[in-house]
Coordinates of C-alpha atoms and ligand atoms in Angstrom, one line a residue:
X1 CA 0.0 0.0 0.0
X2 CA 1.2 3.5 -0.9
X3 CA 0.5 5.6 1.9
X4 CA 0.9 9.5 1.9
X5 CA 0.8 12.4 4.6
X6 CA 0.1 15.9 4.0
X7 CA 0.7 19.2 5.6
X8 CA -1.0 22.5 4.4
X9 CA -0.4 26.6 5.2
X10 CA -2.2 29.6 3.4
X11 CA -2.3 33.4 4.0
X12 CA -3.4 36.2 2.7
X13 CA -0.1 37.9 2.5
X14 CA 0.8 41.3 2.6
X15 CA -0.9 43.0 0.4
X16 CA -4.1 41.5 -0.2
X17 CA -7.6 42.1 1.9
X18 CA -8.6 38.8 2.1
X19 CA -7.4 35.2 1.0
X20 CA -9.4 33.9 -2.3
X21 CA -7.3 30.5 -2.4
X22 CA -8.5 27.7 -1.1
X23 CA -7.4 24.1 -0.3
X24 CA -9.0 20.5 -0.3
X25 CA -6.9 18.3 1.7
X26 CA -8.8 15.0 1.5
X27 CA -6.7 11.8 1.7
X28 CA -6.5 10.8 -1.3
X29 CA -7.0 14.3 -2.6
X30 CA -4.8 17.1 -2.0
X31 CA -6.0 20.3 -3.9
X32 CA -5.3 24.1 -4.3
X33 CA -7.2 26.8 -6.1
X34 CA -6.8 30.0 -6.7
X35 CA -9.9 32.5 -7.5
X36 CA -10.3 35.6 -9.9
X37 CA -13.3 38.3 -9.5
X38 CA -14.1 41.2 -7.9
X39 CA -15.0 41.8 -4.7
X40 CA -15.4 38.5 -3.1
X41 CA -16.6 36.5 -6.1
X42 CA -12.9 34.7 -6.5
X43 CA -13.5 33.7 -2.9
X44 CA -16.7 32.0 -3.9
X45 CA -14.9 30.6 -7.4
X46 CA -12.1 28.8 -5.2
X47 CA -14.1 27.3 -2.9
X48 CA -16.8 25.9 -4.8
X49 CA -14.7 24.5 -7.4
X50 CA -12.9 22.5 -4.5
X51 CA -16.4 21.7 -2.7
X52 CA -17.7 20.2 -6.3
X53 CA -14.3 18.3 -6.5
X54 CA -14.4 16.7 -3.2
X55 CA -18.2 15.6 -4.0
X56 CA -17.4 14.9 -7.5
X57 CA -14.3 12.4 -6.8
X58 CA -15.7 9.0 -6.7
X59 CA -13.0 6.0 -7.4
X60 CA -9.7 6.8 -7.3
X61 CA -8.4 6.8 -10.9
X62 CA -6.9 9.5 -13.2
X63 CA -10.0 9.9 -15.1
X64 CA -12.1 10.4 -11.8
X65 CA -10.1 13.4 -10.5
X66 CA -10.7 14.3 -14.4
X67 CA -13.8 14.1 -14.3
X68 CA -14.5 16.3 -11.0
X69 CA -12.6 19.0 -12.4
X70 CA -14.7 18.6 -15.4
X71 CA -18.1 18.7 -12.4
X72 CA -15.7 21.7 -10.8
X73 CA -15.9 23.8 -13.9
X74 CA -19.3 23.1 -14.4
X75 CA -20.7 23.9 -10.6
X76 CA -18.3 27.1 -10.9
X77 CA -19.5 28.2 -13.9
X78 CA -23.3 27.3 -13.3
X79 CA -22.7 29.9 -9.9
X80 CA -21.2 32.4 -11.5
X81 CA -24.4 32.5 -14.4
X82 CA -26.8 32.6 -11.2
X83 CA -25.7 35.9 -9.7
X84 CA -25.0 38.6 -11.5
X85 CA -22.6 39.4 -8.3
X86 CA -20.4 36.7 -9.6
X87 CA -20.8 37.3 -13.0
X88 CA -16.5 36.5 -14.8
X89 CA -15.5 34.7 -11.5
X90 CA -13.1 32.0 -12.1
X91 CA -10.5 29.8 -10.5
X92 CA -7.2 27.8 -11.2
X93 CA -7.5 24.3 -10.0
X94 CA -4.4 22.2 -9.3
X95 CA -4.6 18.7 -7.5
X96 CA -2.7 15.7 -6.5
X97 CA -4.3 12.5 -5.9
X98 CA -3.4 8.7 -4.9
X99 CA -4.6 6.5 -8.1
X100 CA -4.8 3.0 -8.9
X101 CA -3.9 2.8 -12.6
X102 CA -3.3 -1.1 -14.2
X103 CA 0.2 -1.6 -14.5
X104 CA 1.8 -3.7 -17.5
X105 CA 0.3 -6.9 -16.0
X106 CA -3.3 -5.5 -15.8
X107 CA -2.8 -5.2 -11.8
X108 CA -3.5 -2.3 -10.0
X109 CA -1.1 0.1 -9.5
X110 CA -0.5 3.1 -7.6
X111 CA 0.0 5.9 -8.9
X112 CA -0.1 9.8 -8.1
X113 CA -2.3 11.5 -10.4
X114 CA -1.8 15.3 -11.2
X115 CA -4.4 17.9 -12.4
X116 CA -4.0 21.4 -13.8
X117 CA -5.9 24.2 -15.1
X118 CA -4.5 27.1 -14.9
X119 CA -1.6 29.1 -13.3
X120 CA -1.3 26.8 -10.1
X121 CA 1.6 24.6 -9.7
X122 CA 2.3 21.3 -8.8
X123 CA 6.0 20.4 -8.1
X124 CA 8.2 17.0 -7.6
X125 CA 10.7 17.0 -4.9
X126 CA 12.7 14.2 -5.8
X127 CA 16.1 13.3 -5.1
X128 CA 16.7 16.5 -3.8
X129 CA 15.9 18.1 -6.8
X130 CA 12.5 19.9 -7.5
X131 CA 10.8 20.0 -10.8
X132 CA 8.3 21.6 -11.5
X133 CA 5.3 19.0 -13.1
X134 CA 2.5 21.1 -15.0
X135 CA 2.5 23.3 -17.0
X136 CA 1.3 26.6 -16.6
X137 CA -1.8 28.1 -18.9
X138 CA -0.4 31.7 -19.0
X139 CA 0.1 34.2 -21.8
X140 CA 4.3 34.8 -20.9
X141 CA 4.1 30.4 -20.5
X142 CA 2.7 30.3 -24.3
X143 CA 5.4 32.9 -25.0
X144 CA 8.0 31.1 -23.3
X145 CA 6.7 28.3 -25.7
X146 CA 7.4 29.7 -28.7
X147 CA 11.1 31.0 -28.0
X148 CA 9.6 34.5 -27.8
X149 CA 10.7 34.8 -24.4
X150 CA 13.0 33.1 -22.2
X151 CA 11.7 31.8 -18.8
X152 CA 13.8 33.8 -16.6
X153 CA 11.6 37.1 -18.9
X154 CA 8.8 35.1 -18.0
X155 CA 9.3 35.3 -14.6
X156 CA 9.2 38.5 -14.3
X157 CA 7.0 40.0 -17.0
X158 CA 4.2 42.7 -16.0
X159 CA 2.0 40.3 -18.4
X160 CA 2.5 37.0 -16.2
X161 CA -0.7 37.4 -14.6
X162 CA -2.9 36.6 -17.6
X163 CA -4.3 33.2 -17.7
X164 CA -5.3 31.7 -20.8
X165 CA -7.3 29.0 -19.0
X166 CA -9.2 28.8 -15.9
X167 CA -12.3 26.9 -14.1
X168 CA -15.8 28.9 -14.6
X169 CA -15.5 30.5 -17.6
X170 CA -16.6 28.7 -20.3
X171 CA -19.4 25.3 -19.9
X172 CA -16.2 23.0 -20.9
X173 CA -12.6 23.1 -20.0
X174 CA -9.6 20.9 -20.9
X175 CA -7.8 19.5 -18.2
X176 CA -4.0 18.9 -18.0
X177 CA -2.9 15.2 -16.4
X178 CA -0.1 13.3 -15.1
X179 CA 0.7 10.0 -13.6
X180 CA 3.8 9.3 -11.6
X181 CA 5.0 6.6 -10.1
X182 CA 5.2 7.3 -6.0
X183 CA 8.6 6.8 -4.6
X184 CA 9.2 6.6 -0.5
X185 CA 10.9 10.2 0.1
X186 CA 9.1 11.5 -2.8
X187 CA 7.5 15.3 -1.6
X188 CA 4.7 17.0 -3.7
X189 CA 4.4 20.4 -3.6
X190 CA 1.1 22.0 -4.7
X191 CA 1.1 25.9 -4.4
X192 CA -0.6 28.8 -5.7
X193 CA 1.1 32.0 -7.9
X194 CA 1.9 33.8 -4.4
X195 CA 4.1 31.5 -3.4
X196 CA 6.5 31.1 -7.1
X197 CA 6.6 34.2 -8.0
X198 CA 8.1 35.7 -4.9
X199 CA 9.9 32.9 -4.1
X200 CA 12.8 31.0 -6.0
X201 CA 12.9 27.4 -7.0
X202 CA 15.9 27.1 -5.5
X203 CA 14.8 28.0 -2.1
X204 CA 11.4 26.2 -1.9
X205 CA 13.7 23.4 -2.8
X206 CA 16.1 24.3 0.4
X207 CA 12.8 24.4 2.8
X208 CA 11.9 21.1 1.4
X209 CA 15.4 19.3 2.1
X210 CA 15.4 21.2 5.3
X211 CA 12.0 20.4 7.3
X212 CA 10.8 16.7 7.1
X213 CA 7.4 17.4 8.6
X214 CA 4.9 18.6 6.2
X215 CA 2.9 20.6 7.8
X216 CA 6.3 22.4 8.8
X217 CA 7.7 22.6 5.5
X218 CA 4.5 24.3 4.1
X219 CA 3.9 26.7 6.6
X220 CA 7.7 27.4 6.8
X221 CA 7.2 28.3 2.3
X222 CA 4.3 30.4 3.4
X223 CA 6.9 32.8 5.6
X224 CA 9.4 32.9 3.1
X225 CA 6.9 33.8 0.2
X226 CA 5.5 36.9 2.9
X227 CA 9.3 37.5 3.9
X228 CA 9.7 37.9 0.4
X229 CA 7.0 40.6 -0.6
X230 CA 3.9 38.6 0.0
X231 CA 2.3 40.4 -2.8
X232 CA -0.5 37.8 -3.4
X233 CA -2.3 35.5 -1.6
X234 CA -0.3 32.1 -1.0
X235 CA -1.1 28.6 -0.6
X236 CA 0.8 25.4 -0.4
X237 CA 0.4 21.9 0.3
X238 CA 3.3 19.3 0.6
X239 CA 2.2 15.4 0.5
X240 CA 4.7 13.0 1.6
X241 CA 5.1 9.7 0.1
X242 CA 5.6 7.6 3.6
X243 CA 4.9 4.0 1.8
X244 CA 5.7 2.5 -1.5
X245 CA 5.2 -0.9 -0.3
X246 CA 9.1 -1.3 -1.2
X247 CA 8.5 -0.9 -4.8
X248 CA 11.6 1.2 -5.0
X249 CA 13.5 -1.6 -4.3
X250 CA 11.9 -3.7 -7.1
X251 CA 11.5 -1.6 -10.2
X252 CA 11.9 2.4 -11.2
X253 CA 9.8 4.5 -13.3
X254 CA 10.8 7.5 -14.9
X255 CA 9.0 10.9 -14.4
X256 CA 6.2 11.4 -16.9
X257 CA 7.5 13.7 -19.6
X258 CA 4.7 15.3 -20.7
X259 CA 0.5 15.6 -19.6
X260 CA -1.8 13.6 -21.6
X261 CA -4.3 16.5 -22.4
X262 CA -7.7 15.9 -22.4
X263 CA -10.5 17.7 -23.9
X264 CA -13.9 16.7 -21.4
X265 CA -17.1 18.7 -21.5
X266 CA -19.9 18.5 -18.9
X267 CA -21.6 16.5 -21.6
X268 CA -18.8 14.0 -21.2
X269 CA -17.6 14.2 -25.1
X270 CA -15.2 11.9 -26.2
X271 CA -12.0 12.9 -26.0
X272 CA -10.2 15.1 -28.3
X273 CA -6.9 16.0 -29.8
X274 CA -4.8 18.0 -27.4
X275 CA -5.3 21.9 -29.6
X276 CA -2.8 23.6 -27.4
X277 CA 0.2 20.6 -27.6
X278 CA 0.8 22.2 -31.6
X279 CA 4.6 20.9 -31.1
X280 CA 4.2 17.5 -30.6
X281 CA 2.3 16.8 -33.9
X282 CA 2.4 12.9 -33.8
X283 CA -0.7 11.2 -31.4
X284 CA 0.8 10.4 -28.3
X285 CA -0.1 6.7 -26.6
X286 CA -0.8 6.4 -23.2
X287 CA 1.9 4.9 -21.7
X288 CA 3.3 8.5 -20.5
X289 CA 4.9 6.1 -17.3
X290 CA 8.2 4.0 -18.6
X291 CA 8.8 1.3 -16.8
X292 CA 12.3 -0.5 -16.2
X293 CA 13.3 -2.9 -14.6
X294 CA 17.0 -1.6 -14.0
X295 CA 17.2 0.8 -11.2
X296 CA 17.2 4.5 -12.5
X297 CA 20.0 6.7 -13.4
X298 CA 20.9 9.1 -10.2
X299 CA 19.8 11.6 -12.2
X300 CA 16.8 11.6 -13.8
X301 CA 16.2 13.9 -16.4
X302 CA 13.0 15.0 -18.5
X303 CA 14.9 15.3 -22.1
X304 CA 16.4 11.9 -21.6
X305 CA 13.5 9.9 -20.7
X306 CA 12.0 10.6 -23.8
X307 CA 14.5 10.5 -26.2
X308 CA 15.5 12.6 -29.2
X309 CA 12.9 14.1 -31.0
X310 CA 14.0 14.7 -34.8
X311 CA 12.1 17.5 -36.5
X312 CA 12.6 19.3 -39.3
X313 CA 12.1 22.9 -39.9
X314 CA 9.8 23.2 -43.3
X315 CA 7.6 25.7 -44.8
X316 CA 4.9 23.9 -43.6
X317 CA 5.9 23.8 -40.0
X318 CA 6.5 27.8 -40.4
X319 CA 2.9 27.9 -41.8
X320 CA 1.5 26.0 -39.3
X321 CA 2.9 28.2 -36.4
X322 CA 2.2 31.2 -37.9
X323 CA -1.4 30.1 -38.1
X324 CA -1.3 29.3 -34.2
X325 CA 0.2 32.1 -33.6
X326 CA -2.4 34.2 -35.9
X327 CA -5.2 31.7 -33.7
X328 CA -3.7 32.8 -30.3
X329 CA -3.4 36.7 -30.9
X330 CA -7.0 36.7 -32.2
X331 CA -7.8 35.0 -28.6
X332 CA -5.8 37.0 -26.9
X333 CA -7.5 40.3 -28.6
X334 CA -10.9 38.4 -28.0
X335 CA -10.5 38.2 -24.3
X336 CA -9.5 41.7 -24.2
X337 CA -12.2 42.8 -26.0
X338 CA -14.4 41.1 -23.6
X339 CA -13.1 42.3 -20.4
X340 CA -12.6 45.9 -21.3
X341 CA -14.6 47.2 -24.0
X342 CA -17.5 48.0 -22.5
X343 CA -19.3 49.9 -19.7
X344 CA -21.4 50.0 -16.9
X345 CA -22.9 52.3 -14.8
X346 CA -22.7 51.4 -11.0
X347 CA -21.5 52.8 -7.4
X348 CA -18.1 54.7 -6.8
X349 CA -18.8 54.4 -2.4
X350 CA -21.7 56.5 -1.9
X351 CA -21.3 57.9 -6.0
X352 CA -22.6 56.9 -9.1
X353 CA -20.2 56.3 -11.3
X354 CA -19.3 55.5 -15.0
X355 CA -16.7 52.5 -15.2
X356 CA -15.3 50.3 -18.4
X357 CA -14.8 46.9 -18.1
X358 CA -17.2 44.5 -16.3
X359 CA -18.4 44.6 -13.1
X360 CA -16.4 43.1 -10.7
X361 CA -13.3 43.0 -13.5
X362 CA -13.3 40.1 -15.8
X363 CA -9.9 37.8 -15.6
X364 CA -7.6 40.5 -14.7
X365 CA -8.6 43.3 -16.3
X366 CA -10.2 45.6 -13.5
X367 CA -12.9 48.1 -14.5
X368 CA -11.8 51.8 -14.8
X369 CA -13.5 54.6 -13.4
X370 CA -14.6 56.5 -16.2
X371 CA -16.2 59.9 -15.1
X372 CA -18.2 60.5 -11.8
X373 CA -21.9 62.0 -12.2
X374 CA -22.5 63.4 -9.0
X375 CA -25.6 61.7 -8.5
X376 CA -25.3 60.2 -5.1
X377 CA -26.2 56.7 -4.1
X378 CA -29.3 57.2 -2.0
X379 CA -30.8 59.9 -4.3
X380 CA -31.3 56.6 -7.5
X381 CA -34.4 56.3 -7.8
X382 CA -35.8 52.5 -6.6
X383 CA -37.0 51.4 -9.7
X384 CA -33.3 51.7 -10.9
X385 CA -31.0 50.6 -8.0
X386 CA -30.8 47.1 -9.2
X387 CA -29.9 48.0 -12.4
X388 CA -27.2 50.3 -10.8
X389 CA -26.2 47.1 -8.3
X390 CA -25.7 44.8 -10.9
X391 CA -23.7 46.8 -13.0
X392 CA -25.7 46.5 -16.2
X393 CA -23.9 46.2 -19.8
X394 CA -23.4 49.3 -21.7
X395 CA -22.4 48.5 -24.8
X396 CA -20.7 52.6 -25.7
X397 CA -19.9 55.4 -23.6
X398 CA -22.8 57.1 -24.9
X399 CA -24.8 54.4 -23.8
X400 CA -23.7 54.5 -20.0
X401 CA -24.5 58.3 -20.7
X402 CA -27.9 57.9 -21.7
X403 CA -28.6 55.5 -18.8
X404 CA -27.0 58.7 -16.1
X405 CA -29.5 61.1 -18.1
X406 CA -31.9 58.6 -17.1
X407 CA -31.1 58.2 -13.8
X408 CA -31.2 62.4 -13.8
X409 CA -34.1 62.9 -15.5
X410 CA -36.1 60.0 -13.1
X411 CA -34.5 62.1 -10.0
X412 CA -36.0 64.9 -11.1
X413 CA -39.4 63.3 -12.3
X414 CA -39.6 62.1 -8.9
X415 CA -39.7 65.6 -6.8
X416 CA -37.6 66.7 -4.0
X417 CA -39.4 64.7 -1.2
X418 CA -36.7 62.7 -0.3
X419 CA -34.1 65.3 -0.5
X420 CA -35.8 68.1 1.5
X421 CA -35.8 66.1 4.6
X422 CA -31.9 65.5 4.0
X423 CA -31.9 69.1 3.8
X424 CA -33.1 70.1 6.2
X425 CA -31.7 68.0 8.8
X426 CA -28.3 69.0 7.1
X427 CA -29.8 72.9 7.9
X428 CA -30.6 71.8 11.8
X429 CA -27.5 70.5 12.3
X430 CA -25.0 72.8 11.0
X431 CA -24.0 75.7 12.8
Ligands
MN1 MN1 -2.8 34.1 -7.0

C-alpha cells in the first residue's frame, strides 16, 4: 500500500484584503485553487470548485479526479451565471491525488495523479531536486513556448498574470494530467502564484530538504513567500510519500514527460486531440509512465526519458505556427475585448459612477473609473437601483450616458421629497 501524509499553510499575505485561495486536503486528494473576480466572487470561485471536486471524486483513478474537475468547472460556472454578483469569476485548480492505474500486468497500481488548469503549480521533490510537473496556462508560458521569451523574462513579465485557462469560464474546460510513479521520500508540492513568484525554485527546494514534517515545511514556504513581498495570496500543500510498499526496491519509473491533455465537456464528449500541444504533432499513446526494470539513473532527467525528437524545420511547420500564432493573438485580442470594452454604470462608495470593463473585472482586467456624475447613491431612484447594483452592460460610452441622463431625468421626475428632509436636517445640524 502506498501511503501519503500531507501538511498544508495559506495566507493572505501582505498586500491582499482577504485570501481567495483555497485548499482541499482529503486523503487521497490534496487540492489548491486559486480565485479571480471582484469583490469576493474569486473567494466564492475557489471554494466551490474544491467543494464540487471533493463531491465529484468517486474512485480513485486518473479519469475520476478528471472528471471532478470537469463537475468543478461546471458547478463554478453554473454559480457564476446565477448571480450577477459573480458574474467572470473564475478559478485555477491544481490537484494531487493517490490513483490505482493497471500496470503492464493488468494489476492495479498506484500511482499519483496530477491535475492542472491554470496558473497553479504542482511540483516533484525528488532526489533533492524539485521539478516543476504542470504546465502553466499563462500568456508569458505560451510565449515562453514559442522562444519568444526566455523563462527567466517570464518570470518577471508585467504580463505574467494573464491566464489563458481557468475553471468557470466557459461550460467546458480541458484538463492537464499526469501520472507518476510514487517513490518513498518522494515530496509533492502543490502551491498557488503567491508562493512562485516571490519565491525562488531554488529556495522552496532548500525548505523542502530542510524540514521533514509537512505541515512544517508548508507553513515554513508560506513565511518565506510573505518575507519575500507577499504580494498575493499564497497557498501550499506538501504530500509526503511515507509507503511505497518497497516498490523502490523492485523496479523504477521514470517521471512522466509530458501531460496527456484531455478535452472533457460536462456533456462528457469523447475525447479530443490536445489543440494547445501544436509541437508534438504525432498522437501520443498512453503509456506516459516508462517502466524499467533496471534501477534509475541518479539523475533523472526530462529530455532523456523521452529520447530525441527529430524534427525538421519546413515551410509547412513555419505555416503551421504562424497560423497558431495568428489563432492565439486573435484570442488573446478576444478576451481583451471582452473584459474591457464596454461599460457600466454602478456605485463609486456613496457615488454613481461611469466605469469600463465589467463589473467586478473580468480575468484580470479591472474596470476603470470613467467619469463620476455626482448623483449620489441614495438619491437613484428604486426602480433603478438594481440596475445600478448589478452593473448592467453598456455597450458605448454614450450608452452608459444615456442610462445617467436617465437616472437624472427620473430624480427629477420624482420631486424633491426625499431630498428636502436630508436638507433640512443637514440645515438643523450645521451651525
Ligand atoms: Mn494568486
Amino acid at each position: 500500500m502506498t501511503a501519503v501524509r500531507a501538511g498544508v499553510a495559506t495566507d493572505k499575505g501582505r498586500a491582499r484584503t482577504i485570501n481567495e485561495d483555497a485548499y482541499l486536503v482529503a486523503d487521497p486528494v490534496f487540492a489548491i485553487a486559486d480565485g479571480m473576480g471582484g469583490h469576493r466572487a474569486g473567494e466564492v470561485a475557489s471554494q466551490v470548485a474544491l467543494e464540487a471536486l471533493r463531491a465529484a471524486v468517486q474512485d480513485a483513478t486518473t479519469d475520476g479526479l478528471v472528471e471532478g474537475v470537469v463537475s468543478a468547472n461546471v458547478a463554478v460556472f453554473d454559480r457564476a451565471s446565477e448571480e450577477a454578483e459573480l458574474r467572470g469569476m473564475g478559478t485555477t485548480l491544481c490537484a494531487v491525488a493517490l490513483v490505482q492505474e493497471p500496470g503492464e500486468d493488468g494489476e492495479p497500481e498506484d500511482r499519483m495523479a496530477v491535475v492542472n488548469v491554470g496558473d497553479s503549480r504542482a511540483y516533484l521533490f525528488r532526489d533533492g531536486e524539485l521539478e516543476q510537473v504542470t504546465h502553466d496556462h499563462t500568456l508569458v508560458q505560451t510565449m515562453v513556448d514559442d522562444a519568444r521569451i526566455t523563462p527567466e523574462e517570464a518570470a518577471v513579465h508585467p504580463q505574467r498574470h494573464i491566464v489563458t485557462r481557468a475553471l468557470g469560464i466557459e461550460r467546458d474546460v480541458q484538463v492537464d494530467r499526469w501520472e507518476i510513479t510514487p517513490f518513498v521520500g518522494d515530496r509533492f508540492l502543490v502551491c498557488s502564484d503567491g508562493l512562485f513568484n516571490e519565491v525562488e525554485d531554488s529556495r522552496i527546494a532548500s525548505v523542502l530538504r530542510r524540514l521533514s514534517d509537512p505541515g512544517d515545511a508548508a507553513a515554513e514556504l508560506v513565511r518565506v513567500a510573505n518575507e519575500e513581498g507577499g504580494r498575493d495570496n499564497i497557498t501550499c500543500v506538501v504530500v509526503d510519500v511515507v509507503d511505497d510498499d518497497d516498490r523502490s526496491g523492485r523496479a523504477s519509473t521514470a517521471l512522466a514527460d509530458e501531460p496527456t491533455t484531455t478535452k472533457t465537456s460536462a456533456t462528457k464528449a469523447p475525447a479530443e486531440p490536445d489543440v494547445a500541444g501544436f509541437d508534438s504533432p504525432a498522437p501520443r499513446p498512453d503509456d506516459t509512465i516508462a517502466v524499467s526494470a533496471v534501477p534509475p539513473p541518479p539523475k533523472r532527467s526530462r529530455r532523456r526519458a523521452r529520447g530525441p525528437r527529430p524534427r525538421r524545420f519546413t515551410w509547412r511547420v513555419a505555416l503551421f505556427l504562424l497560423l497558431v500564432l495568428a489563432v492565439l493573438g486573435s484570442a488573446a485580442t478576444a478576451v481583451w475585448w471582452y473584459g474591457r470594452n464596454t461599460y457600466y454604470v454602478g456605485y463609486d462608495g456613496a457615488e454613481v459612477a461611469v466605469f469600463r470593463g465589467r463589473p467586478g473585472g473580468f480575468l484580470w482586467f479591472d474596470p476603470t473609473l470613467v467619469e463620476r456624475t455626482g448623483i449620489a447613491r441614495d438619491e437613484v431612484p428604486a426602480a433603478l437601483t438594481d440596475r445600478v447594483q448589478a452593473g448592467e452592460d453598456q455597450p458605448t460610452l454614450d450608452d452608459a450616458q444615456d442610462f445617467v441622463a436617465n437616472i437624472q431625468a427620473q430624480i427629477d421626475a420624482q420631486g424633491p421629497d426625499v431630498t428636502i428632509e436630508t436638507t433640512t436636517t443637514t440645515a438643523t445640524t450645521s451651525p
